[in-house]
CSV table of C-alpha atoms in Angstrom, one decimal:
chain,number,residue,atom,x,y,z
A,1,MET,CA,-14.9,-24.9,55.8
A,2,ALA,CA,-18.0,-26.0,57.6
A,3,LEU,CA,-19.6,-22.8,56.4
A,4,ILE,CA,-18.8,-23.6,52.3
A,5,LEU,CA,-19.7,-27.4,52.9
A,6,ASN,CA,-23.2,-26.8,54.4
A,7,GLY,CA,-24.2,-24.5,51.4
A,8,ASP,CA,-24.7,-21.5,53.9
A,9,ALA,CA,-27.0,-19.0,52.2
A,10,GLU,CA,-25.7,-15.9,53.3
A,11,LEU,CA,-22.3,-17.0,52.3
A,12,TRP,CA,-23.7,-18.5,49.0
A,13,ALA,CA,-25.2,-15.0,48.2
A,14,ILE,CA,-22.3,-13.1,48.6
A,15,VAL,CA,-19.9,-15.3,46.2
A,16,LEU,CA,-23.3,-15.1,43.7
A,17,LEU,CA,-23.0,-11.2,43.8
A,18,SER,CA,-19.4,-11.2,43.2
A,19,LEU,CA,-19.8,-13.2,40.6
A,20,LYS,CA,-22.6,-11.6,38.6
A,21,VAL,CA,-20.6,-8.3,39.2
A,22,SER,CA,-17.5,-9.3,37.7
A,23,ILE,CA,-18.8,-11.6,35.0
A,24,PHE,CA,-20.8,-8.4,33.9
A,25,ALA,CA,-17.8,-6.1,34.1
A,26,VAL,CA,-15.7,-8.4,32.1
A,27,LEU,CA,-18.4,-8.6,29.4
A,28,ILE,CA,-18.8,-5.2,29.1
A,29,ALA,CA,-15.2,-4.6,29.5
A,30,ALA,CA,-14.7,-6.8,26.8
A,31,LEU,CA,-17.3,-5.2,24.5
A,32,ILE,CA,-15.5,-2.0,24.6
A,33,GLY,CA,-11.6,-2.7,25.5
A,34,MET,CA,-11.4,-5.4,22.4
A,35,PRO,CA,-12.5,-3.1,19.6
A,36,VAL,CA,-10.7,-0.1,21.0
A,37,GLY,CA,-7.7,-2.5,21.1
A,38,ALA,CA,-7.8,-3.9,18.0
A,39,ALA,CA,-8.1,-0.5,16.3
A,40,LEU,CA,-5.3,0.8,18.1
A,41,ALA,CA,-3.5,-1.8,17.1
A,42,VAL,CA,-4.4,-1.5,13.0
A,43,ALA,CA,-5.2,2.5,12.6
A,44,ARG,CA,-2.6,4.9,12.1
A,45,PHE,CA,-3.7,8.7,13.1
A,46,PRO,CA,-1.5,11.1,15.2
A,47,GLY,CA,-1.7,10.7,18.9
A,48,ARG,CA,-1.5,6.8,18.9
A,49,ARG,CA,1.2,6.3,20.4
A,50,ALA,CA,-0.1,8.6,23.5
A,51,MET,CA,-3.3,6.5,23.5
A,52,ILE,CA,-1.1,3.4,24.1
A,53,VAL,CA,1.2,4.7,26.6
A,54,LEU,CA,-2.1,6.2,28.6
A,55,MET,CA,-4.1,2.8,28.1
A,56,ASN,CA,-0.7,1.2,29.4
A,57,ALA,CA,-1.0,3.9,32.6
A,58,LEU,CA,-4.5,3.5,33.2
A,59,MET,CA,-3.9,-0.4,33.4
A,60,GLY,CA,-2.2,0.3,37.1
A,61,PHE,CA,-4.7,3.3,38.0
A,62,PRO,CA,-5.1,2.6,41.8
A,63,PRO,CA,-8.7,1.3,42.1
A,64,VAL,CA,-9.6,3.7,45.4
A,65,VAL,CA,-8.6,6.8,42.7
A,66,VAL,CA,-10.9,4.7,40.1
A,67,GLY,CA,-13.8,4.6,43.0
A,68,LEU,CA,-13.4,8.0,44.4
A,69,LEU,CA,-13.8,8.5,40.5
A,70,VAL,CA,-17.2,6.8,39.7
A,71,TYR,CA,-18.1,8.0,43.1
A,72,LEU,CA,-18.1,11.6,42.6
A,73,MET,CA,-19.8,11.0,39.1
A,74,LEU,CA,-22.6,8.8,40.7
A,75,SER,CA,-23.2,11.1,43.8
A,76,ARG,CA,-26.1,12.6,43.9
A,77,SER,CA,-24.8,16.2,43.3
A,78,GLY,CA,-22.4,14.3,40.4
A,79,PRO,CA,-23.5,14.3,36.8
A,80,LEU,CA,-24.8,10.8,36.8
A,81,GLY,CA,-26.8,11.5,40.3
A,82,VAL,CA,-29.9,11.6,38.8
A,83,LEU,CA,-29.9,7.5,37.8
A,84,GLU,CA,-29.4,6.8,41.8
A,85,LEU,CA,-26.7,4.4,41.0
A,86,LEU,CA,-24.8,4.9,44.1
A,87,TYR,CA,-24.4,2.1,46.4
A,88,THR,CA,-26.2,-0.1,44.0
A,89,PRO,CA,-23.7,-3.3,42.3
A,90,THR,CA,-24.2,-1.4,38.8
A,91,ALA,CA,-22.3,1.2,40.6
A,92,MET,CA,-19.8,-1.6,41.3
A,93,ILE,CA,-20.2,-3.2,37.9
A,94,ILE,CA,-19.3,0.3,36.5
A,95,ALA,CA,-15.7,0.7,38.8
A,96,GLN,CA,-15.1,-2.8,37.5
A,97,VAL,CA,-15.6,-1.9,34.1
A,98,VAL,CA,-13.4,1.2,34.5
A,99,LEU,CA,-10.5,-0.7,35.9
A,100,VAL,CA,-10.6,-4.1,33.5
A,101,THR,CA,-11.3,-2.3,30.2
A,102,PRO,CA,-7.7,-1.0,30.3
A,103,ILE,CA,-6.2,-4.5,30.4
A,104,VAL,CA,-8.5,-5.8,28.0
A,105,ALA,CA,-7.7,-3.3,25.7
A,106,ALA,CA,-4.0,-3.0,26.3
A,107,LEU,CA,-3.7,-6.9,26.1
A,108,THR,CA,-5.8,-7.3,23.0
A,109,ARG,CA,-3.7,-4.2,21.1
A,110,GLN,CA,-0.6,-6.2,22.1
A,111,VAL,CA,-2.4,-9.2,20.8
A,112,ILE,CA,-3.7,-8.3,17.8
A,113,GLU,CA,-0.8,-5.8,16.6
A,114,MET,CA,1.8,-8.4,16.7
A,115,LEU,CA,-0.8,-10.8,14.6
A,116,ALA,CA,-1.4,-7.5,12.4
A,117,GLU,CA,2.0,-7.5,11.5
A,118,GLU,CA,2.7,-11.5,10.3
A,119,TYR,CA,-1.0,-11.1,8.5
A,120,SER,CA,-0.3,-7.8,7.3
A,121,GLU,CA,1.3,-8.7,3.7
A,122,GLN,CA,-1.0,-11.9,3.4
A,123,LEU,CA,-4.4,-9.8,3.8
A,124,ARG,CA,-3.8,-6.7,1.4
A,125,SER,CA,-2.9,-9.5,-1.3
A,126,LEU,CA,-6.3,-11.3,-0.7
A,127,GLY,CA,-7.3,-7.7,-0.8
A,128,VAL,CA,-8.5,-7.4,2.7
A,129,SER,CA,-8.7,-3.7,3.8
A,130,ARG,CA,-7.2,-2.8,7.4
A,131,LEU,CA,-10.5,-2.1,8.3
A,132,ALA,CA,-12.3,-5.7,7.2
A,133,SER,CA,-9.0,-7.1,9.2
A,134,VAL,CA,-10.1,-6.1,12.2
A,135,PRO,CA,-12.3,-9.2,12.9
A,136,VAL,CA,-10.4,-11.3,10.7
A,137,LEU,CA,-7.4,-10.4,13.6
A,138,LEU,CA,-10.0,-10.6,16.9
A,139,TRP,CA,-10.8,-13.9,15.3
A,140,ASP,CA,-8.1,-15.4,15.0
A,141,ALA,CA,-6.4,-14.3,18.1
A,142,ARG,CA,-9.5,-15.5,20.2
A,143,LEU,CA,-7.6,-18.0,22.3
A,144,ALA,CA,-5.4,-15.1,23.6
A,145,LEU,CA,-8.1,-13.2,24.0
A,146,ILE,CA,-9.8,-15.2,26.3
A,147,THR,CA,-6.5,-15.3,28.4
A,148,ALA,CA,-6.8,-11.4,28.5
A,149,LEU,CA,-10.6,-11.8,29.5
A,150,LEU,CA,-9.2,-14.2,31.9
A,151,ALA,CA,-6.8,-12.1,33.5
A,152,GLY,CA,-9.2,-8.8,33.7
A,153,PHE,CA,-11.5,-11.2,35.4
A,154,GLY,CA,-8.9,-12.3,38.0
A,155,ARG,CA,-8.3,-8.3,38.9
A,156,ALA,CA,-12.6,-7.5,39.1
A,157,ILE,CA,-13.2,-10.8,41.5
A,158,ALA,CA,-10.2,-9.5,43.6
A,159,GLU,CA,-11.0,-6.0,43.7
A,160,VAL,CA,-11.4,-4.3,47.3
A,161,GLY,CA,-11.1,-0.5,47.0
A,162,ALA,CA,-13.3,0.6,44.4
A,163,VAL,CA,-16.3,-1.5,45.2
A,164,ILE,CA,-16.5,-0.5,48.7
A,165,ILE,CA,-16.2,2.9,47.6
A,166,VAL,CA,-19.5,3.0,45.2
A,167,GLY,CA,-21.2,0.1,46.6
A,168,GLY,CA,-21.0,0.7,50.4
A,169,ASN,CA,-20.7,-2.8,51.6
A,170,ILE,CA,-24.5,-3.0,52.2
A,171,ASN,CA,-25.7,-6.6,53.7
A,172,HIS,CA,-27.6,-8.6,51.1
A,173,VAL,CA,-27.2,-5.4,48.7
A,174,THR,CA,-23.6,-4.7,47.3
A,175,ARG,CA,-21.9,-6.9,50.0
A,176,VAL,CA,-19.3,-8.9,47.8
A,177,MET,CA,-16.2,-11.3,48.9
A,178,THR,CA,-13.3,-8.8,49.1
A,179,THR,CA,-15.9,-6.4,50.8
A,180,THR,CA,-17.4,-9.0,53.4
A,181,ILE,CA,-13.5,-10.5,54.0
A,182,ALA,CA,-12.1,-7.0,55.2
A,183,LEU,CA,-15.1,-6.1,57.2
A,184,GLU,CA,-15.4,-9.9,59.2
A,185,THR,CA,-12.0,-9.8,59.6
A,186,SER,CA,-12.1,-6.4,61.4
A,187,LYS,CA,-15.2,-7.5,63.4
A,188,GLY,CA,-13.4,-10.5,64.1
A,189,ASN,CA,-15.6,-13.4,62.4
A,190,LEU,CA,-12.7,-15.2,60.7
A,191,ALA,CA,-14.7,-18.3,60.0
A,192,LEU,CA,-16.7,-16.2,57.3
A,193,ALA,CA,-13.6,-14.2,56.3
A,194,LEU,CA,-11.6,-17.7,55.8
A,195,ALA,CA,-14.4,-19.6,54.3
A,196,LEU,CA,-14.5,-16.4,51.6
A,197,GLY,CA,-11.1,-16.3,51.0
A,198,ALA,CA,-10.9,-19.8,50.4
A,199,ILE,CA,-13.9,-19.6,47.7
A,200,LEU,CA,-11.4,-16.5,46.3
A,201,ILE,CA,-8.4,-18.5,46.2
A,202,GLY,CA,-10.8,-21.4,44.4
A,203,ILE,CA,-11.4,-18.9,42.2
A,204,ALA,CA,-7.9,-17.8,41.4
A,205,ILE,CA,-6.5,-21.2,41.2
A,206,ALA,CA,-9.7,-22.2,38.5
A,207,VAL,CA,-8.9,-19.0,36.5
A,208,ASN,CA,-5.0,-19.9,36.2
A,209,ALA,CA,-6.2,-23.2,35.2
A,210,MET,CA,-8.5,-22.1,32.7
A,211,VAL,CA,-5.8,-19.5,31.1
A,212,SER,CA,-3.4,-22.9,31.4
A,213,ALA,CA,-5.8,-24.8,29.5
A,214,VAL,CA,-6.5,-22.1,26.7
A,215,SER,CA,-2.6,-21.8,26.5
A,216,LEU,CA,-2.0,-25.6,25.9
A,217,ARG,CA,-4.7,-25.6,23.3
A,218,ALA,CA,-3.5,-22.8,21.6
A,219,GLU,CA,-0.1,-24.2,21.7
A,220,GLN,CA,-1.8,-28.1,20.3
A,221,GLU,CA,-3.6,-26.5,17.6
A,222,GLY,CA,-0.9,-24.2,16.9
A,223,LEU,CA,-2.8,-21.5,17.1
A,224,ARG,CA,0.2,-19.3,19.7
A,225,HIS,CA,1.1,-16.4,18.5
A,226,ALA,CA,5.0,-15.8,17.1
B,1,MET,CA,-13.7,-20.1,-13.2
B,2,ARG,CA,-11.1,-20.0,-15.9
B,3,ASP,CA,-10.7,-23.4,-15.8
B,4,MET,CA,-9.3,-25.0,-19.6
B,5,LEU,CA,-8.5,-21.2,-20.8
B,6,CYS,CA,-5.4,-21.4,-22.3
B,7,ASP,CA,-4.9,-17.7,-24.0
B,8,THR,CA,-2.3,-15.4,-22.9
B,9,ALA,CA,-3.0,-13.5,-20.1
B,10,SER,CA,-3.2,-9.5,-19.8
B,11,SER,CA,0.1,-8.1,-20.1
B,12,LEU,CA,2.4,-6.5,-17.4
B,13,PHE,CA,4.6,-3.9,-18.1
B,14,VAL,CA,7.5,-2.4,-15.5
B,15,ARG,CA,8.4,1.2,-16.6
B,16,ASN,CA,11.5,2.7,-14.6
B,17,LEU,CA,10.8,0.9,-11.6
B,18,ARG,CA,13.0,2.0,-8.4
B,19,VAL,CA,12.7,1.6,-5.3
B,20,VAL,CA,15.1,3.2,-2.6
B,21,ARG,CA,15.6,2.3,1.4
B,22,ASN,CA,18.1,4.2,3.3
B,23,GLY,CA,20.3,6.2,-0.2
B,24,LYS,CA,20.2,2.8,-1.3
B,25,ALA,CA,18.4,1.9,-5.1
B,26,LEU,CA,17.4,-1.8,-4.0
B,27,LEU,CA,15.5,-2.3,-7.1
B,28,ASN,CA,16.0,-0.3,-10.5
B,29,VAL,CA,14.6,-1.8,-13.9
B,30,SER,CA,14.0,0.7,-16.6
B,31,ARG,CA,11.7,-1.7,-18.6
B,32,LEU,CA,10.1,-5.1,-18.2
B,33,SER,CA,7.3,-6.6,-20.3
B,34,LEU,CA,5.8,-9.7,-19.0
B,35,ASP,CA,2.9,-10.8,-21.6
B,36,GLY,CA,3.6,-14.6,-22.4
B,37,PRO,CA,2.0,-16.8,-20.9
B,38,GLY,CA,4.7,-17.9,-18.6
B,39,PRO,CA,5.6,-19.4,-16.3
B,40,THR,CA,8.0,-16.6,-16.4
B,41,LEU,CA,10.5,-17.7,-13.5
B,42,ILE,CA,12.8,-14.4,-11.9
B,43,LEU,CA,15.9,-15.8,-11.0
B,44,GLY,CA,19.0,-14.4,-8.8
B,45,PRO,CA,21.0,-14.6,-5.8
B,46,ASN,CA,19.8,-13.3,-2.4
B,47,GLY,CA,19.5,-9.3,-2.6
B,48,ALA,CA,19.2,-9.0,-6.5
B,49,GLY,CA,15.8,-7.4,-5.8
B,50,LYS,CA,13.6,-10.5,-7.3
B,51,SER,CA,11.0,-10.3,-3.8
B,52,LEU,CA,10.7,-7.0,-4.2
B,53,LEU,CA,9.8,-6.7,-8.0
B,54,LEU,CA,7.4,-9.3,-6.9
B,55,ARG,CA,5.7,-7.2,-4.2
B,56,CYS,CA,5.7,-4.1,-7.1
B,57,LEU,CA,4.0,-6.1,-9.6
B,58,HIS,CA,1.1,-7.4,-6.8
B,59,GLY,CA,1.0,-3.8,-5.8
B,60,LEU,CA,2.3,-4.8,-2.2
B,61,ILE,CA,4.7,-2.0,-2.1
B,62,GLU,CA,4.9,1.3,-3.9
B,63,PRO,CA,7.6,2.2,-5.8
B,64,ASP,CA,9.7,5.5,-4.8
B,65,GLN,CA,9.9,5.9,-9.0
B,66,GLY,CA,8.1,4.5,-12.0
B,67,ARG,CA,5.1,2.2,-12.3
B,68,VAL,CA,3.8,-1.2,-13.2
B,69,GLU,CA,1.6,-1.3,-16.1
B,70,GLN,CA,-1.3,-4.0,-16.7
B,71,ASP,CA,-3.1,-3.6,-20.1
B,72,GLY,CA,-1.3,-0.5,-20.8
B,73,THR,CA,-2.6,1.5,-17.4
B,74,PRO,CA,-1.4,2.0,-14.0
B,75,LEU,CA,-2.2,-1.2,-11.8
B,76,THR,CA,-5.2,-0.5,-10.4
B,77,ASP,CA,-7.5,-1.9,-7.0
B,78,ARG,CA,-9.2,-4.5,-10.1
B,79,HIS,CA,-6.0,-5.3,-11.4
B,80,LYS,CA,-4.9,-6.7,-8.3
B,81,ALA,CA,-8.3,-8.2,-7.5
B,82,GLN,CA,-7.2,-10.7,-10.4
B,83,GLN,CA,-4.1,-11.5,-9.0
B,84,ALA,CA,-2.5,-13.8,-5.9
B,85,MET,CA,0.6,-14.1,-4.3
B,86,VAL,CA,2.0,-17.0,-2.0
B,87,PHE,CA,5.1,-16.1,0.3
B,88,GLN,CA,8.0,-18.0,0.6
B,89,GLN,CA,6.6,-18.1,4.8
B,90,PRO,CA,3.1,-19.4,3.9
B,91,VAL,CA,0.9,-17.3,6.3
B,92,LEU,CA,-2.1,-19.7,7.4
B,93,LEU,CA,-5.1,-18.2,9.3
B,94,ARG,CA,-5.4,-19.9,12.5
B,95,ARG,CA,-8.2,-21.8,11.8
B,96,SER,CA,-8.7,-25.2,10.3
B,97,VAL,CA,-7.3,-26.3,6.6
B,98,ALA,CA,-11.4,-25.9,5.4
B,99,ALA,CA,-11.7,-22.1,6.9
B,100,ASN,CA,-8.9,-20.9,5.5
B,101,LEU,CA,-10.1,-21.8,1.8
B,102,ASP,CA,-13.8,-21.0,2.8
B,103,PHE,CA,-12.6,-17.5,4.0
B,104,VAL,CA,-11.8,-16.2,0.3
B,105,LEU,CA,-14.6,-18.1,-1.1
B,106,LYS,CA,-16.8,-16.0,1.5
B,107,ARG,CA,-15.2,-13.0,0.3
B,108,GLN,CA,-16.0,-13.4,-3.0
B,109,GLY,CA,-19.6,-13.8,-2.1
B,110,LEU,CA,-20.2,-17.4,-3.1
B,111,PRO,CA,-23.3,-19.7,-1.4
B,112,ARG,CA,-22.3,-22.0,1.4
B,113,GLY,CA,-23.1,-25.1,-1.3
B,114,ALA,CA,-20.9,-24.1,-3.9
B,115,ARG,CA,-18.2,-23.0,-1.2
B,116,LYS,CA,-18.4,-26.4,0.4
B,117,LEU,CA,-17.9,-28.2,-3.4
B,118,ARG,CA,-15.5,-25.6,-4.5
B,119,ILE,CA,-13.2,-26.6,-1.4
B,120,GLU,CA,-13.7,-30.4,-1.5
B,121,SER,CA,-12.0,-29.9,-5.3
B,122,LEU,CA,-9.2,-27.3,-4.1
B,123,LEU,CA,-8.1,-30.3,-1.5
B,124,ALA,CA,-7.9,-32.8,-4.1
B,125,GLU,CA,-5.8,-30.6,-6.2
B,126,GLY,CA,-3.6,-30.2,-3.5
B,127,GLY,CA,-3.6,-34.0,-2.0
B,128,LEU,CA,-5.4,-32.5,1.3
B,129,GLU,CA,-8.2,-34.9,1.1
B,130,GLY,CA,-9.2,-35.7,4.7
B,131,LYS,CA,-7.3,-33.0,6.2
B,132,ALA,CA,-10.3,-30.5,6.4
B,133,ARG,CA,-10.9,-29.8,10.0
B,134,GLN,CA,-7.5,-30.1,11.1
B,135,PRO,CA,-6.1,-26.7,12.3
B,136,ALA,CA,-4.0,-25.3,9.1
B,137,ARG,CA,-1.1,-24.4,11.3
B,138,SER,CA,-0.5,-28.2,12.7
B,139,LEU,CA,0.2,-29.1,8.9
B,140,SER,CA,3.7,-30.0,7.8
B,141,GLY,CA,5.5,-27.2,5.4
B,142,GLY,CA,4.9,-28.6,2.0
B,143,GLU,CA,1.1,-29.0,3.6
B,144,ALA,CA,1.1,-25.7,4.7
B,145,GLN,CA,2.4,-24.4,1.2
B,146,ARG,CA,0.2,-26.7,-0.5
B,147,LEU,CA,-2.7,-25.1,1.1
B,148,ALA,CA,-1.1,-21.5,0.7
B,149,ILE,CA,-1.4,-22.2,-3.3
B,150,LEU,CA,-4.9,-23.6,-3.1
B,151,ARG,CA,-5.9,-20.6,-1.2
B,152,ALA,CA,-4.5,-18.5,-4.0
B,153,LEU,CA,-6.0,-20.2,-6.3
B,154,ALA,CA,-9.4,-20.1,-4.8
B,155,LEU,CA,-9.2,-15.9,-5.7
B,156,ASP,CA,-9.3,-18.1,-9.3
B,157,PRO,CA,-6.9,-14.9,-10.4
B,158,GLU,CA,-5.4,-14.3,-13.5
B,159,THR,CA,-1.6,-14.1,-12.9
B,160,LEU,CA,-0.2,-15.9,-9.5
B,161,PHE,CA,2.8,-14.8,-8.1
B,162,LEU,CA,4.9,-17.1,-5.8
B,163,ASP,CA,8.0,-16.0,-4.0
B,164,GLU,CA,10.5,-19.2,-3.6
B,165,PRO,CA,7.6,-20.8,-2.4
B,166,THR,CA,9.5,-24.6,-2.4
B,167,SER,CA,13.0,-22.8,-0.8
B,168,ALA,CA,12.5,-25.4,2.6
B,169,LEU,CA,11.0,-27.8,1.0
B,170,ASP,CA,12.3,-31.1,0.5
B,171,PRO,CA,12.2,-32.7,-3.0
B,172,ASN,CA,9.3,-34.8,-2.6
B,173,ALA,CA,7.3,-32.1,-1.4
B,174,THR,CA,8.9,-29.4,-4.3
B,175,GLN,CA,7.6,-31.6,-6.9
B,176,MET,CA,4.0,-31.6,-5.6
B,177,ILE,CA,4.0,-28.0,-5.5
B,178,GLU,CA,5.9,-28.0,-8.7
B,179,ARG,CA,3.1,-29.9,-10.1
B,180,MET,CA,0.3,-28.0,-8.8
B,181,ILE,CA,1.9,-24.6,-10.5
B,182,LEU,CA,2.1,-26.1,-13.7
B,183,ARG,CA,-1.2,-27.5,-13.8
B,184,ALA,CA,-2.6,-24.2,-12.9
B,185,SER,CA,-0.2,-23.1,-15.7
B,186,SER,CA,-2.1,-25.1,-18.3
B,187,ARG,CA,-5.6,-23.9,-17.0
B,188,GLY,CA,-4.3,-20.4,-18.4
B,189,VAL,CA,-3.0,-18.9,-14.9
B,190,ARG,CA,-0.4,-16.7,-15.5
B,191,ILE,CA,2.7,-17.7,-13.1
B,192,VAL,CA,5.2,-15.3,-12.0
B,193,MET,CA,7.6,-17.1,-9.5
B,194,VAL,CA,10.8,-16.2,-8.0
B,195,THR,CA,13.6,-18.8,-7.0
B,196,HIS,CA,17.2,-19.2,-6.8
B,197,ASP,CA,17.0,-22.9,-8.0
B,198,ILE,CA,18.5,-23.1,-11.3
B,199,GLY,CA,17.3,-26.8,-11.6
B,200,GLN,CA,13.3,-25.4,-11.0
B,201,ALA,CA,13.8,-22.3,-13.5
B,202,ARG,CA,14.5,-25.4,-16.0
B,203,ARG,CA,12.0,-27.6,-15.1
B,204,LEU,CA,9.3,-24.7,-14.8
B,205,ALA,CA,10.1,-22.0,-17.1
B,206,ALA,CA,8.5,-20.7,-20.3
B,207,ASP,CA,10.7,-17.7,-19.8
B,208,ILE,CA,13.2,-16.2,-17.5
B,209,VAL,CA,14.1,-12.7,-16.0
B,210,MET,CA,17.6,-12.7,-14.6
B,211,MET,CA,18.0,-10.4,-12.1
B,212,GLN,CA,21.6,-8.8,-10.1
B,213,GLY,CA,21.6,-6.1,-8.2
B,214,GLY,CA,18.5,-4.7,-8.4
B,215,HIS,CA,18.5,-4.8,-12.0
B,216,VAL,CA,16.7,-7.2,-14.8
B,217,VAL,CA,20.4,-8.4,-16.7
B,218,GLU,CA,18.4,-10.9,-19.1
B,219,HIS,CA,15.3,-11.7,-19.8
B,220,GLY,CA,14.3,-14.3,-22.5
B,221,LEU,CA,12.9,-17.7,-23.5
B,222,ALA,CA,14.2,-20.0,-20.7
B,223,LYS,CA,16.0,-22.5,-23.4
B,224,GLN,CA,17.8,-19.5,-24.7
B,225,VAL,CA,18.5,-18.0,-21.3
B,226,LEU,CA,19.6,-21.0,-19.4
B,227,ASN,CA,21.8,-22.3,-22.7
B,228,ALA,CA,23.0,-19.7,-24.2
B,229,PRO,CA,23.1,-16.7,-21.3
B,230,GLN,CA,23.9,-13.3,-22.9
B,231,SER,CA,24.7,-11.4,-19.6
B,232,ASP,CA,28.2,-12.0,-17.7
B,233,ALA,CA,25.8,-12.0,-14.4
B,234,ALA,CA,23.7,-15.0,-15.6
B,235,ARG,CA,26.8,-16.9,-17.4
B,236,ARG,CA,28.5,-16.9,-14.4
B,237,TYR,CA,25.1,-17.8,-11.8
B,238,LEU,CA,24.0,-20.6,-14.4
B,239,ALA,CA,27.8,-21.9,-14.5
B,240,GLY,CA,27.2,-22.0,-10.5
B,241,GLY,CA,29.8,-19.4,-9.4
B,242,LEU,CA,29.2,-17.1,-6.7
B,243,VAL,CA,27.2,-14.1,-8.1
B,244,THR,CA,26.7,-11.2,-5.6
């Protein structure tokens, strides 16, 4: 607790890096996952059902396997090795994007599909095409989508397996809260591990509180989905 | 704007319309011509095919056979753009009252200033002044339906279809909506409305389409259909009998 209260520089550098990596990963996952999820919700094409099953399956993809695949892509002999991203925060962001995008896409698909069903006749009556309905649906589902992003952030910030493989847990470079907890616990430095654990739990509670607040607002404004 | 226009709207014609689901013909209308100024009320028991006919007229459902024509040609996107529809359960966007109206006005390409003025006049028309910033989904049932009608009117339609817009409302809310419908009709908007409320048909209709079992059993001037129905089904329905 003293480490947290005294503003220990090393501890807060780790916390800030964790937040930076996860926030960037969630933003990129949102840019990819939301349009993909919305398109799957409103478009009708052969193989759509298979894509939805695949996306749902990817939500439960083991993080260490994601880490391994991203490692193979970024390693010197891999297709993206020339970029020299392995053991950098960027590599960790990439791994987290791979983990979080299916979550954002799947939840977006679910939310948008329900809303599209409700809006379908009305939007067609107003002359809104299927394609033009996507931004309308995304905007009207905004509060539910914020919840989806928070869920994605929850997964990203708590992730350890993938980021330790592609980040390497290098001190002052790629060491984030979860990887530090794993390392410091094995070294017997329980004070730092516990302090980071407390912050991680605090973040989890804050994220859940935000989800709750967003849901409450949705309820009050009649924005909740049927 | 179509204000003050009282001329007859273009004609709608139904030719051999047939909608079949699971091998059963839910709608089977060989011929129906809607060329009067209206309001036209489509009357009949549940399952008569009233809402289905309305959706076909608006182009929301493609019939299995036959077609809807406007001014002698099959219904086109241009025709559909001159129509609007209000549903039994109002589907409001999860936005403010004003934003629901702004949504359709923006799609019409109106500049911001003009949209603001139009929203103010529409809200006044529907008695929703002071509720512009309120979330639309928090309106009462009557207010929500009034907003849905205003949003449809914001499209400046030639024809407004209404599918039992007052079926879930109390007499006060119903009265407000009926007044809005009559005002729109007097401005030249052709009203085609589904109801199973005989009293409402008496209050609003210029002509009545009586339906039963997917068929049009009678179509004529309201006074004639209500006071001297020609078909057995219409006679029984208007007499308050159970018509299925």
